[in-house]
Tab-separated table of C-alpha atoms and ligand atoms in Angstrom:
chain	number	residue	atom	x	y	z
W	1	MET	CA	-46.372	81.170	165.327
W	2	ALA	CA	-46.968	81.903	161.577
W	3	ASN	CA	-43.547	80.510	160.827
W	4	PHE	CA	-44.314	77.348	162.833
W	5	SER	CA	-47.530	76.728	160.915
W	6	LYS	CA	-45.619	77.445	157.511
W	7	GLN	CA	-43.134	74.749	158.574
W	8	ILE	CA	-45.900	72.391	159.452
W	9	CYS	CA	-47.483	73.040	156.074
W	10	VAL	CA	-44.183	72.559	154.167
W	11	PHE	CA	-43.656	69.300	156.181
W	12	LEU	CA	-47.097	68.028	155.360
W	13	SER	CA	-46.840	68.844	151.659
W	14	LEU	CA	-43.395	67.128	151.506
W	15	PHE	CA	-44.904	64.167	153.243
W	16	VAL	CA	-47.816	63.985	150.746
W	17	ALA	CA	-45.549	64.506	147.780
W	18	PHE	CA	-43.216	61.825	149.028
W	19	SER	CA	-46.165	59.352	149.775
W	20	LEU	CA	-47.469	59.883	146.269
W	21	ALA	CA	-44.049	59.433	144.689
W	22	LEU	CA	-43.570	56.240	146.802
W	23	ASP	CA	-47.122	55.107	145.825
W	24	HIS	CA	-46.198	55.327	142.091
W	25	ASN	CA	-42.762	53.843	142.516
W	26	GLU	CA	-43.993	50.796	144.522
W	27	PRO	CA	-47.758	50.755	143.956
W	28	GLY	CA	-48.119	47.092	144.995
W	29	PHE	CA	-46.330	43.768	145.352
W	30	LEU	CA	-43.613	43.254	142.646
W	31	LYS	CA	-44.110	40.026	140.604
W	32	ARG	CA	-40.618	39.058	139.570
W	33	GLN	CA	-41.801	36.270	137.251
W	34	HIS	CA	-43.365	39.035	134.986
W	35	SER	CA	-40.770	41.734	135.443
W	36	LEU	CA	-37.541	42.465	133.544
W	37	ILE	CA	-35.056	44.109	135.810
W	38	LYS	CA	-31.439	45.104	135.141
W	39	PRO	CA	-28.950	43.255	135.286
W	40	TYR	CA	-30.871	40.724	133.231
W	41	THR	CA	-29.586	37.556	134.765
W	42	GLY	CA	-29.033	34.494	132.516
W	43	SER	CA	-26.697	33.968	129.624
W	44	SER	CA	-26.378	36.741	127.044
W	45	ALA	CA	-28.617	34.729	124.787
W	46	SER	CA	-31.496	34.263	127.159
W	47	ILE	CA	-33.506	36.137	129.929
W	48	PRO	CA	-35.283	34.047	132.467
W	49	ASN	CA	-39.032	34.039	131.884
W	50	TRP	CA	-38.846	36.005	128.670
W	51	ASP	CA	-38.641	34.976	125.076
W	52	TYR	CA	-37.811	37.186	122.122
W	53	ARG	CA	-37.624	36.989	118.324
W	54	ASP	CA	-36.712	38.485	114.974
W	55	ALA	CA	-34.382	41.515	115.252
W	56	THR	CA	-34.523	41.750	119.085
W	57	MET	CA	-31.053	42.079	120.750
W	58	ILE	CA	-30.205	41.757	124.356
W	59	THR	CA	-27.402	43.903	125.988
W	60	ASN	CA	-26.518	44.365	129.598
W	61	SER	CA	-28.639	47.376	130.046
W	62	PHE	CA	-31.471	47.380	127.515
W	63	VAL	CA	-33.433	44.975	125.200
W	64	ARG	CA	-33.295	46.473	121.693
W	65	LEU	CA	-36.660	45.430	119.727
W	66	THR	CA	-35.358	47.027	116.565
W	67	PRO	CA	-32.250	48.963	115.568
W	68	ASP	CA	-32.447	52.338	113.670
W	69	HIS	CA	-32.625	50.519	110.406
W	70	GLN	CA	-35.389	50.094	107.805
W	71	GLY	CA	-37.794	47.242	107.623
W	72	LYS	CA	-37.083	45.428	110.986
W	73	ARG	CA	-39.333	44.094	113.638
W	74	GLY	CA	-38.844	42.531	117.007
W	75	SER	CA	-40.679	41.382	120.049
W	76	LEU	CA	-40.137	40.369	123.746
W	77	TRP	CA	-42.730	38.233	125.563
W	78	ASN	CA	-43.241	37.062	129.068
W	79	ARG	CA	-43.354	33.236	129.154
W	80	ILE	CA	-45.749	33.069	132.228
W	81	PRO	CA	-49.583	33.792	132.043
W	82	VAL	CA	-50.670	36.416	134.354
W	83	TYR	CA	-53.256	35.396	136.963
W	84	LEU	CA	-53.784	38.720	138.497
W	85	ARG	CA	-57.082	40.582	138.564
W	86	ASP	CA	-55.664	43.955	139.395
W	87	TRP	CA	-52.180	45.041	138.375
W	88	GLU	CA	-49.884	47.844	137.423
W	89	LEU	CA	-47.206	47.553	134.630
W	90	ILE	CA	-44.409	50.082	134.624
W	91	MET	CA	-42.226	50.005	131.635
W	92	SER	CA	-39.109	52.164	131.136
W	93	PHE	CA	-37.963	52.577	127.530
W	94	LYS	CA	-35.713	54.657	125.263
W	95	ILE	CA	-36.805	55.474	121.710
W	96	HIS	CA	-34.107	57.197	119.784
W	97	GLY	CA	-32.594	57.626	116.409
W	98	GLY	CA	-30.971	59.642	113.727
W	99	GLY	CA	-34.243	61.234	112.550
W	100	ARG	CA	-34.739	64.454	114.257
W	101	THR	CA	-38.486	64.665	113.646
W	102	LEU	CA	-39.224	61.710	111.327
W	103	ALA	CA	-39.036	58.193	112.763
W	104	ALA	CA	-41.127	55.087	112.665
W	105	ASP	CA	-43.068	53.213	113.682
W	106	GLY	CA	-43.106	53.159	117.525
W	107	PHE	CA	-43.821	50.163	119.688
W	108	ALA	CA	-46.783	48.332	121.308
W	109	ILE	CA	-47.237	46.940	124.715
W	110	TRP	CA	-49.450	43.902	124.886
W	111	TYR	CA	-51.577	41.932	127.283
W	112	THR	CA	-52.894	39.269	124.939
W	113	LYS	CA	-53.992	35.707	124.716
W	114	GLN	CA	-51.601	35.151	121.835
W	115	ARG	CA	-47.734	35.613	122.169
W	116	MET	CA	-44.767	35.449	119.932
W	117	GLU	CA	-46.874	35.898	116.740
W	118	PRO	CA	-45.269	38.372	114.394
W	119	GLY	CA	-47.487	40.511	112.304
W	120	PRO	CA	-48.294	44.033	110.771
W	121	VAL	CA	-49.389	45.839	114.123
W	122	PHE	CA	-46.025	47.198	115.428
W	123	GLY	CA	-44.370	43.868	114.634
W	124	SER	CA	-46.978	41.696	116.174
W	125	ARG	CA	-50.294	39.973	114.821
W	126	ASP	CA	-53.611	41.704	114.134
W	127	GLN	CA	-56.880	40.481	115.350
W	128	PHE	CA	-55.370	39.822	118.783
W	129	SER	CA	-57.432	39.036	121.858
W	130	GLY	CA	-56.764	41.460	124.762
W	131	LEU	CA	-55.219	44.816	125.196
W	132	GLY	CA	-52.759	46.759	122.898
W	133	VAL	CA	-51.228	50.056	123.962
W	134	PHE	CA	-49.501	51.739	121.001
W	135	LEU	CA	-46.811	54.430	121.320
W	136	ASP	CA	-46.951	55.591	117.715
W	137	THR	CA	-43.987	57.710	116.384
W	138	TYR	CA	-45.186	58.009	112.888
W	139	LYS	CA	-48.305	59.647	111.526
W	140	ASN	CA	-49.975	57.469	108.819
W	141	GLY	CA	-53.369	59.306	108.839
W	142	PRO	CA	-54.314	62.753	107.573
W	143	GLN	CA	-55.425	64.021	111.063
W	144	ALA	CA	-54.033	67.301	112.225
W	145	VAL	CA	-52.240	66.100	115.416
W	146	THR	CA	-48.577	66.074	116.228
W	147	PHE	CA	-46.722	62.862	116.942
W	148	PRO	CA	-45.747	60.802	118.917
W	149	PHE	CA	-49.284	59.745	119.695
W	150	ILE	CA	-50.468	57.147	122.238
W	151	THR	CA	-53.576	55.095	121.640
W	152	ALA	CA	-55.067	51.873	123.101
W	153	MET	CA	-57.360	49.260	121.785
W	154	VAL	CA	-59.204	46.375	123.420
W	155	ASN	CA	-59.880	43.631	120.960
W	156	ASN	CA	-61.887	40.292	121.199
W	157	GLY	CA	-59.960	38.903	118.364
W	158	SER	CA	-62.347	40.068	115.610
W	159	MET	CA	-61.179	43.521	114.844
W	160	ASN	CA	-58.413	44.901	112.708
W	161	TYR	CA	-56.051	47.630	114.053
W	162	ASP	CA	-56.716	50.789	112.112
W	163	HIS	CA	-53.412	51.374	110.418
W	164	ALA	CA	-54.441	54.266	108.183
W	165	GLY	CA	-55.982	56.251	111.027
W	166	ASP	CA	-53.200	55.372	113.514
W	167	GLY	CA	-55.540	53.286	115.615
W	168	ARG	CA	-57.977	56.071	116.200
W	169	GLN	CA	-60.964	54.103	114.781
W	170	ASN	CA	-60.902	51.648	117.664
W	171	SER	CA	-59.195	53.735	120.187
W	172	ILE	CA	-60.482	53.491	123.811
W	173	GLY	CA	-58.180	56.517	124.823
W	174	SER	CA	-55.305	58.613	123.552
W	175	CYS	CA	-52.924	61.415	124.253
W	176	LEU	CA	-49.939	63.136	122.778
W	177	ALA	CA	-46.476	62.669	124.318
W	178	SER	CA	-43.021	63.667	123.247
W	179	PHE	CA	-40.887	60.726	124.202
W	180	ARG	CA	-38.177	60.470	121.554
W	181	ASN	CA	-34.596	61.205	121.767
W	182	LYS	CA	-34.533	62.084	125.543
W	183	ASP	CA	-31.323	62.163	127.551
W	184	PHE	CA	-33.160	60.472	130.394
W	185	GLU	CA	-35.185	57.378	130.894
W	186	THR	CA	-38.925	57.505	129.825
W	187	SER	CA	-41.651	55.376	131.385
W	188	ILE	CA	-45.246	54.415	130.937
W	189	SER	CA	-47.600	53.020	133.475
W	190	ILE	CA	-50.611	50.761	132.513
W	191	ARG	CA	-52.811	50.347	135.551
W	192	TYR	CA	-55.833	47.862	135.552
W	193	VAL	CA	-57.775	48.050	138.727
W	194	LYS	CA	-61.358	47.108	139.207
W	195	SER	CA	-62.025	47.130	135.435
W	196	ARG	CA	-60.596	50.538	135.073
W	197	LEU	CA	-57.676	51.058	132.680
W	198	THR	CA	-55.309	54.091	133.361
W	199	VAL	CA	-52.440	54.874	131.229
W	200	SER	CA	-49.895	57.446	132.639
W	201	LEU	CA	-46.592	58.686	131.445
W	202	ASN	CA	-43.309	59.789	132.897
W	203	VAL	CA	-41.694	61.325	129.883
W	204	ASP	CA	-40.425	64.655	131.240
W	205	ASP	CA	-37.360	65.061	133.200
W	206	GLY	CA	-38.062	64.384	136.902
W	207	MET	CA	-40.582	62.404	138.787
W	208	ASP	CA	-43.778	63.850	137.464
W	209	TRP	CA	-46.223	61.308	136.159
W	210	ARG	CA	-49.129	62.599	134.192
W	211	GLU	CA	-52.345	60.820	132.976
W	212	CYS	CA	-52.710	59.995	129.432
W	213	PHE	CA	-56.206	58.518	129.660
W	214	ASP	CA	-58.433	56.696	132.061
W	215	VAL	CA	-61.355	54.478	131.044
W	216	GLY	CA	-63.690	52.405	133.067
W	217	GLY	CA	-65.689	49.183	132.158
W	218	VAL	CA	-62.774	47.424	130.662
W	219	THR	CA	-62.834	43.607	130.847
W	220	LEU	CA	-59.511	41.868	130.516
W	221	PRO	CA	-59.510	38.100	131.478
W	222	VAL	CA	-56.735	36.554	133.553
W	223	GLY	CA	-54.308	34.120	131.970
W	224	TYR	CA	-52.964	36.364	129.184
W	225	PHE	CA	-49.386	37.354	128.490
W	226	PHE	CA	-47.413	40.678	128.710
W	227	GLY	CA	-45.297	41.368	125.664
W	228	VAL	CA	-43.829	44.330	123.777
W	229	SER	CA	-43.035	44.544	120.074
W	230	ALA	CA	-41.814	47.192	117.569
W	231	ALA	CA	-41.349	47.753	113.929
W	232	THR	CA	-39.563	50.088	111.495
W	233	GLY	CA	-40.517	50.837	107.937
W	234	ASP	CA	-38.805	53.293	105.523
W	235	LEU	CA	-38.198	55.262	108.447
W	236	ALA	CA	-36.728	53.700	111.633
W	237	ASP	CA	-35.722	54.117	115.307
W	238	ASN	CA	-33.963	52.271	118.052
W	239	HIS	CA	-36.737	50.830	120.167
W	240	ASP	CA	-35.115	49.934	123.568
W	241	ILE	CA	-36.861	48.432	126.590
W	242	VAL	CA	-34.902	49.230	129.697
W	243	GLY	CA	-37.006	47.493	132.414
W	244	VAL	CA	-40.523	46.054	133.068
W	245	LYS	CA	-42.028	45.882	136.570
W	246	LEU	CA	-45.422	44.295	137.170
W	247	TYR	CA	-47.109	44.912	140.549
W	248	GLU	CA	-50.051	43.100	141.959
W	249	ILE	CA	-52.516	45.632	143.220
W	250	ASP	CA	-54.626	45.000	146.260
W	251	ALA	CA	-58.038	46.218	145.196
W	252	HIS	CA	-59.787	45.019	148.458
W	253	ARG	CA	-62.074	42.561	146.586
W	254	PRO	CA	-64.576	40.858	148.793
W	255	GLN	CA	-63.677	37.284	149.557
W	256	GLY	CA	-65.404	34.655	147.288
W	257	GLU	CA	-66.189	37.210	144.672
W	258	ASP	CA	-67.554	35.708	141.489
W	259	ASP	CA	-64.521	34.731	139.497
W	260	GLY	CA	-65.529	34.005	135.864
W	261	TRP	CA	-62.562	36.067	134.882
W	262	GLY	CA	-60.673	33.204	133.326
W	263	THR	CA	-63.171	32.825	130.548
W	264	ALA	CA	-64.314	36.519	130.008
W	265	VAL	CA	-64.060	37.973	126.640
W	266	PRO	CA	-62.035	41.269	126.252
W	267	SER	CA	-64.357	44.312	125.916
W	268	VAL	CA	-65.076	47.918	126.895
W	269	SER	CA	-68.661	48.648	128.109
W	270	PHE	CA	-68.747	52.058	126.616
W	271	PHE	CA	-66.914	53.006	123.446
W	272	LYS	CA	-65.430	56.499	123.273
W	273	PRO	CA	-65.569	57.444	119.643
W	274	PRO	CA	-62.572	58.826	118.050
W	275	LEU	CA	-62.238	62.650	118.116
W	276	ASP	CA	-62.146	63.421	114.441
W	277	ASN	CA	-63.872	60.301	113.090
W	278	THR	CA	-67.306	61.520	111.602
W	279	ASP	CA	-67.710	58.770	109.155
W	280	GLU	CA	-70.203	56.525	110.879
W	281	SER	CA	-69.801	53.675	108.447
W	282	ALA	CA	-66.027	53.604	109.304
W	283	ALA	CA	-66.725	53.398	113.055
W	284	GLY	CA	-66.487	49.627	113.099
W	285	GLY	CA	-65.979	47.407	116.088
W	286	PHE	CA	-67.757	44.771	117.943
W	287	ARG	CA	-69.629	47.129	120.374
W	288	ASN	CA	-71.007	49.036	117.357
W	289	THR	CA	-72.279	45.830	115.865
W	290	ALA	CA	-74.111	45.016	119.122
W	291	MET	CA	-75.488	48.565	119.003
W	292	SER	CA	-76.879	48.068	115.507
W	293	GLY	CA	-78.711	45.068	116.512
W	294	PHE	CA	-80.223	46.907	119.343
W	295	LYS	CA	-81.239	49.667	116.916
W	296	ILE	CA	-82.868	47.257	114.645
W	297	PHE	CA	-84.773	45.741	117.587
W	298	LEU	CA	-86.043	49.307	118.542
W	299	ILE	CA	-87.075	50.108	114.973
W	300	PHE	CA	-89.063	46.801	114.824
W	301	ILE	CA	-90.885	47.576	118.206
W	302	CYS	CA	-91.681	51.216	116.944
W	303	ALA	CA	-92.918	49.832	113.663
W	304	LEU	CA	-95.197	47.323	115.572
W	305	LEU	CA	-96.566	49.966	117.849
W	306	GLY	CA	-97.253	52.353	114.856
W	307	LEU	CA	-99.114	49.546	113.114
W	308	GLY	CA	-101.075	48.816	116.352
W	309	VAL	CA	-102.086	52.652	116.570
W	310	CYS	CA	-103.045	52.717	112.859
W	311	VAL	CA	-105.259	49.573	113.241
W	312	VAL	CA	-107.017	51.003	116.345
W	313	VAL	CA	-107.564	54.479	114.767
W	314	GLY	CA	-108.766	52.839	111.450
W	315	PHE	CA	-111.250	50.620	113.424
W	316	VAL	CA	-112.700	53.669	115.312
W	317	VAL	CA	-113.027	55.786	112.249
W	318	PHE	CA	-114.748	52.766	110.395
W	319	GLN	CA	-117.217	52.287	113.387
W	320	LYS	CA	-118.074	56.095	113.408
W	321	ARG	CA	-118.756	55.985	109.626
W	322	GLN	CA	-120.850	52.915	109.956
W	323	GLU	CA	-122.874	54.542	112.812
W	324	GLN	CA	-123.217	57.782	110.622
W	325	SER	CA	-124.463	55.928	107.601
W	326	ARG	CA	-126.911	53.894	109.806
W	327	LYS	CA	-128.317	57.247	111.186
W	328	ARG	CA	-128.680	58.576	107.678
W	329	PHE	CA	-130.484	55.349	106.490
W	330	TYR	CA	-133.108	55.658	109.282
J	401	CA	CA1	-48.601	55.274	112.914
């Protein structure tokens, strides 16, 4: 009997594990127009629905954003805007190079209004509108953490990426992950469901996904583009993208739900401050600007109340003195 229950337990655990694995492998409805699946059909010089530029090179089994050479940049962008409210992007990649521990700079995964615009942020433009997830392989800042390091930033188009601090100033979440020079394929999942952004990694051998960070209150409008870009500096790496799968997630939204999502401005309702950033003046960002406005308003109200109390107390004291002087007079 004990054996039988043990068998049932094993069966149930296997079933749960299998369902979970299946859930992460096929989390929703695959959207082929936003996916990049081997073998990439089309001529060797083009991939349907995708554009690329600069150093990017297409092979039969991967797209190389940069080779392991100094001073290169490359990018790959989906051509079709994404009109999905809830989605999960799973990207498999291979970052490898001659440097055993020293390499640069890593790559960025984008969901932005702009596309195909080169610039200083992992090969793409700064002051972007939307989401950037950065898989950073080179430590620019002085912070005592090991690299590679993953951060993410939501931008309304006004903020600059914090290069000197490896993106920590505006980071909405981060984690450490060793993903360079692996013999097997490594993957990242970016899941955006009901304004919740969850980044998970599969960078260890096997099928184990682990959460990098999870943050709620994230607004990302529809109609933006997925892209990926990479850059090298004095140090370099091969930044290879093996595949991209975009799934539409059924979040069971009520029918006729308010849909101002096309014109929404990218934002995060709460801003998790960087771990080792104690310099308040350096903690810039549009949410902090809104916060200082609110602070000024509070200070103004307090000052007004204080003034009111002073006037009342002053008046009462004045009245009492008048009464006392009148008593003395009589
Ligand atoms: Ca860096």
